[in-house]
Short mmCIF file of C-alpha atoms in Angstrom, two decimals:
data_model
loop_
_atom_site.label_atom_id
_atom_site.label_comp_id
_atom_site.label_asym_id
_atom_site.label_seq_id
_atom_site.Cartn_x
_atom_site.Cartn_y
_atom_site.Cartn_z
CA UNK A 30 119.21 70.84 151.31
CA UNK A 31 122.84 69.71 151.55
CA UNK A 32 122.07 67.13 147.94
CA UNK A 33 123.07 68.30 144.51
CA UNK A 34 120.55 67.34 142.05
CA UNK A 35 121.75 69.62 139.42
CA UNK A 36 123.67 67.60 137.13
CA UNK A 37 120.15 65.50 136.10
CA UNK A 38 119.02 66.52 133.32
CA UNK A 39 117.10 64.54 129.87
CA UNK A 40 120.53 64.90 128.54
CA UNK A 41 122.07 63.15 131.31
CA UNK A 42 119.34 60.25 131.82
CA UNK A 43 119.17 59.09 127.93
CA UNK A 44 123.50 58.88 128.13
CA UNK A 45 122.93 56.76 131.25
CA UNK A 46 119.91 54.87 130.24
CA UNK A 47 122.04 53.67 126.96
CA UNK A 48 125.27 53.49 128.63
CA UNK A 49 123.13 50.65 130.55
CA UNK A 50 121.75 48.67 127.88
CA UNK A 51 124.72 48.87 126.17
CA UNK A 52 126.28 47.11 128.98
CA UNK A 53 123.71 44.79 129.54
CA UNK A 54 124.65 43.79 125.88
CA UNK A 55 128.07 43.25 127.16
CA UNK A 56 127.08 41.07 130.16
CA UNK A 57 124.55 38.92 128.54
CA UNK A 58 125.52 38.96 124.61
CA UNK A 59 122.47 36.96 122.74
CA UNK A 60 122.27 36.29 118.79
CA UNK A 61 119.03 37.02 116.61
CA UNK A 62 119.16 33.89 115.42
CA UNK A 63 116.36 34.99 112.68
CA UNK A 64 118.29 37.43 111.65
CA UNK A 65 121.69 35.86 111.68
CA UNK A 66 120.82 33.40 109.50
CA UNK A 67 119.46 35.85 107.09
CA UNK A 68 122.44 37.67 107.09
CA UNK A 69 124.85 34.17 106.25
CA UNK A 70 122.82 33.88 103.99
CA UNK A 71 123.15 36.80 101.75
CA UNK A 72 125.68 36.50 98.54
CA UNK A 73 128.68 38.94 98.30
CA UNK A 74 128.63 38.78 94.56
CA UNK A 75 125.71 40.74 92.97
CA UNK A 76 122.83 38.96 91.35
CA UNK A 77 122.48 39.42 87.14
CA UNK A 78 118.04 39.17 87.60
CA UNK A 79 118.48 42.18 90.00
CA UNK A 80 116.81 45.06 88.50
CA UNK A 81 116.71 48.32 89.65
CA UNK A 82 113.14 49.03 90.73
CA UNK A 83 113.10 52.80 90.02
CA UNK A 84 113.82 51.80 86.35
CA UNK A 85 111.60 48.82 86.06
CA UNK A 86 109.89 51.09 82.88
CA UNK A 87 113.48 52.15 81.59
CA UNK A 88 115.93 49.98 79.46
CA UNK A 89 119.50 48.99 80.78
CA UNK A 90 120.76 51.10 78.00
CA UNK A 91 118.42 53.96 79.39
CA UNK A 92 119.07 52.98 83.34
CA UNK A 93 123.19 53.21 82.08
CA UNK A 94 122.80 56.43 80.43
CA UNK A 95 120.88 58.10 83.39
CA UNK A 96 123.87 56.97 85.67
CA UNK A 97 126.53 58.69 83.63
CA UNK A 98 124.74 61.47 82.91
CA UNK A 99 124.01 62.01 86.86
CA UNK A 100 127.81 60.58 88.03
CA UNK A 101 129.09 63.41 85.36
CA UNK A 102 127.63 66.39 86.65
CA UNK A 103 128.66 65.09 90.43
CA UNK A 104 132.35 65.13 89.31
CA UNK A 105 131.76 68.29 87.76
CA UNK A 106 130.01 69.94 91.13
CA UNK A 107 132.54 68.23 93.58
CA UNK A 108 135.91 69.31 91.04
CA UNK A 109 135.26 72.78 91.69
CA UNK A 110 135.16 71.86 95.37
CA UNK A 111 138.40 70.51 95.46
CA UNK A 112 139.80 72.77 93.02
CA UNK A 113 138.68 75.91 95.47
CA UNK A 114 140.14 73.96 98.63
CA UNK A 115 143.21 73.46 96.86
CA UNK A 116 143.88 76.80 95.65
CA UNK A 117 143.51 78.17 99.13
CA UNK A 118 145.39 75.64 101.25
CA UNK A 119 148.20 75.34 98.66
CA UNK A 120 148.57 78.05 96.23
CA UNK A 121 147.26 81.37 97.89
CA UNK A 122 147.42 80.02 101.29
CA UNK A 123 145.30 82.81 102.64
CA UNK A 124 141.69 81.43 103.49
CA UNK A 125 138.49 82.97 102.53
CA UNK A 126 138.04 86.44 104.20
CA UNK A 127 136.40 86.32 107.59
CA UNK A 128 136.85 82.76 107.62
CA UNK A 129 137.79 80.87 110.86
CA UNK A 130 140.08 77.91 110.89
CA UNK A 131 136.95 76.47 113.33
CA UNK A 132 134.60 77.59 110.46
CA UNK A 133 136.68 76.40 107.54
CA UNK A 134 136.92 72.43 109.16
CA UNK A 135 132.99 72.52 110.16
CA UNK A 136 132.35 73.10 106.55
CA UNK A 137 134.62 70.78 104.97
CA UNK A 138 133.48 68.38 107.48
CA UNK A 139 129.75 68.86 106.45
CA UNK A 140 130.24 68.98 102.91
CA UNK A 141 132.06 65.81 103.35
CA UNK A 142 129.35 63.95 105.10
CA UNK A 143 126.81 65.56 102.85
CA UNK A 144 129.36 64.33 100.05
CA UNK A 145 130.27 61.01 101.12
CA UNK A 146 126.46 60.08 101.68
CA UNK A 147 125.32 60.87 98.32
CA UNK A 148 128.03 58.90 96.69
CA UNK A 149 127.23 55.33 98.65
CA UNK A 150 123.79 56.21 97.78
CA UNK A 151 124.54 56.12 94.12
CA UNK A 152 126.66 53.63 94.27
CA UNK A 153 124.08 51.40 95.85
CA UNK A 154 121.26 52.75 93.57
CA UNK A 155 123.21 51.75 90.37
CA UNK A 156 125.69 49.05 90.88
CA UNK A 157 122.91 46.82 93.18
CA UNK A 158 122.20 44.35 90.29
CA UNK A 159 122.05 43.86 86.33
CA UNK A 160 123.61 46.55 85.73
CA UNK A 161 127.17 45.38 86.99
CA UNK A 162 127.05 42.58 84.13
CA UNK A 163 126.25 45.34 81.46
CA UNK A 164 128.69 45.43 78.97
CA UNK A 165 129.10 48.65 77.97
CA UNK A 166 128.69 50.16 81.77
CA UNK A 167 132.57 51.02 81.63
CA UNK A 168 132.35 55.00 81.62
CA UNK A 169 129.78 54.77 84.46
CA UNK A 170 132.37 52.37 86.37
CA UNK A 171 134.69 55.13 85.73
CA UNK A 172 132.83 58.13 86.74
CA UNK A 173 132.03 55.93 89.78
CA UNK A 174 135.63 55.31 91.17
CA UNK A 175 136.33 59.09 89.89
CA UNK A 176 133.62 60.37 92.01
CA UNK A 177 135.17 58.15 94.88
CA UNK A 178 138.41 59.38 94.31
CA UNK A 179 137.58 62.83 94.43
CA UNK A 180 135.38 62.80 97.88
CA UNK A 181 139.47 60.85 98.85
CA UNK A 182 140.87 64.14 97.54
CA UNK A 183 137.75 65.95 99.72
CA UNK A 184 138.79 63.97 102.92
CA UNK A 185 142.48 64.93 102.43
CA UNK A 186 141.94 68.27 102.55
CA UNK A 187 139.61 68.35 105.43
CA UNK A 188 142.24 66.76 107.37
CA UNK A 189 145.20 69.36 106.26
CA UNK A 190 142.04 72.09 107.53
CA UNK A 191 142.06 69.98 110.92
CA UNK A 192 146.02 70.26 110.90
CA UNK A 193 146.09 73.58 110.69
CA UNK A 194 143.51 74.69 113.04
CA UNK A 195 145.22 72.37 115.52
CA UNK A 196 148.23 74.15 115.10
CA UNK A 197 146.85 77.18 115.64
CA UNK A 198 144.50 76.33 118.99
CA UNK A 199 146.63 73.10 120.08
CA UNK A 200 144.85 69.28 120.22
CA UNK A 201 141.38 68.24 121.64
CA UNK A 202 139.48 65.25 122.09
CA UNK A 203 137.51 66.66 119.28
CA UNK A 204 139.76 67.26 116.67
CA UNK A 205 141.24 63.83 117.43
CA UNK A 206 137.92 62.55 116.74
CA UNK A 207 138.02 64.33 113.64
CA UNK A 208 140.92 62.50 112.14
CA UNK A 209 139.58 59.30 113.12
CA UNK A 210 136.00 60.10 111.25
CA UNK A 211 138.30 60.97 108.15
CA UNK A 212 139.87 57.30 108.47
CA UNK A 213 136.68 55.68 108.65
CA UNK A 214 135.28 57.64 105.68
CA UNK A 215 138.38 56.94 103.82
CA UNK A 216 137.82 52.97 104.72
CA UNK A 217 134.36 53.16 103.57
CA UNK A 218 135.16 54.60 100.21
CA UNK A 219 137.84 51.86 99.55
CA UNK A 220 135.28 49.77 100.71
CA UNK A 221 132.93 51.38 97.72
CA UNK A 222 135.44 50.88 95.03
CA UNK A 223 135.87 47.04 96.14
CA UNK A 224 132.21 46.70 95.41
CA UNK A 225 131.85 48.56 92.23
CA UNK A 226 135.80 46.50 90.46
CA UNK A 227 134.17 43.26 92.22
CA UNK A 228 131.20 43.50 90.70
CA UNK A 229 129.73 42.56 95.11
CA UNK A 230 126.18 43.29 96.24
CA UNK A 231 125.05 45.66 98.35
CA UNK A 232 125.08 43.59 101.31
CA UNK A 233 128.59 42.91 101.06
CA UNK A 234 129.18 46.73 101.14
CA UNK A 235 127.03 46.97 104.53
CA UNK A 236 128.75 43.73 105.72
CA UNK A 237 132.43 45.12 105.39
CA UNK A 238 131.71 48.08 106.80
CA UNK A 239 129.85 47.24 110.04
CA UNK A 240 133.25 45.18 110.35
CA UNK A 241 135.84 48.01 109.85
CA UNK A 242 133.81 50.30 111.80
CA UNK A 243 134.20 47.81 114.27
CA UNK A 244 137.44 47.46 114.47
CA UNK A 245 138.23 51.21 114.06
CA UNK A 246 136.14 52.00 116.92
CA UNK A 247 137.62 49.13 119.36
CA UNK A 248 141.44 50.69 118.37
CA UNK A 249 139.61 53.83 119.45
CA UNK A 250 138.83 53.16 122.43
CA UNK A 251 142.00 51.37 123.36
CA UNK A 252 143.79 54.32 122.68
CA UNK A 253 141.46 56.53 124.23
CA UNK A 254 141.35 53.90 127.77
CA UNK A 255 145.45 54.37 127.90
CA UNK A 256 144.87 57.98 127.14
#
């Protein structure tokens, strides 16, 4: 009768059960050989016979035109996101009415993510093979980095939202993490633009970032342990 067996719960057996194989990873580290070697040896550059298998049936003139058609109305969608945030952080300075600073950073956070995913995607849908080596893809290179840039500008806000509703309800563990998911977007978008000037693969793209992500999260937790 005296035993407290309230704290188990399905919630509190799946964080153990993975905090446990995660350090069983640690203790006994192994290498999938099969895949390892698959990985090494994967190019960084992109391939010129790579064709886009959606568009197997379209032209590369067609395949470019359906990118800058699509990467044009994107800009267009996400400017008048960014030109809203901006006009309410910076020029009016008086958020949208019954809007929370709690509501007004879950928001920007999920149309980031929302956002941020779509762009990759197209990125990786377009720029995965032949048509990197077209010679006229120049305006869809351009929309590309411009649709990067502006999810930058989308990230940049978010984090002035996060400033401000810190300032208002003081720092958490939450809205730290919050600034460091901004960083890591931020890296992966750099990350994006490297790919599409570099003319690298899509492999190289998923390469790089396992490895900042990495990294990021190992500062993390460094800071966090001294925390």
């Amino acid at each position: 009768k005296k035993f407290n067996l309230s704290f188990i719960s399905f919630e509190w057996l799946f964080f153990t059960f993975l905090g446990f194989l995660m350090l069983y990873g640690f203790y006994y580290h192994r290498t999938n050989t099969l895949f390892h070697k698959w990985d090494i040896n994967q190019p960084n550059q992109a391939k010129l016979e790579g064709k886009n298998w959606f568009f197997k049936k379209l032209s590369l003139v067609n395949e470019n035109a359906s990118g800058v058609m699509l990467l044009s109305m994107l800009n267009l969608l996400i400017v008048f996101v960014n030109i809203v945030d901006i006009n309410f952080l910076f020029i009016t300075k008086t958020p949208p009415e019954g809007l929370s600073h709690s509501e007004s950073v879950h928001q920007g956070i999920g149309a980031l993510i929302t956002s941020i995913i779509v762009a990759v995607t197209i990125v990786l849908f377009f720029f995965g093979g032949r048509l990197n080596f077209y010679p006229k893809n120049k305006a869809l290179k351009i929309l590309a980095l411009l649709w990067v840039a502006q999810n930058i500008v989308l990230i940049l806000t978010t984090a002035y939202k996060n400033e401000l509703y810190i300032e208002e309800f003081s720092l958490t563990f939450k809205r730290i993490g919050v600034f460091f998911y901004l960083f890591l977007s931020v890296i992966g978008l750099l990350i994006t633009c490297l790919k599409i000037i570099g003319r690298k693969s899509n492999w190289y793209l998923f390469r790089k970032l396992g490895i900042a992500f990495y990294l990021v999260l190992i500062g993390v937790s460094i800071v966090a342990y001294y925390q």
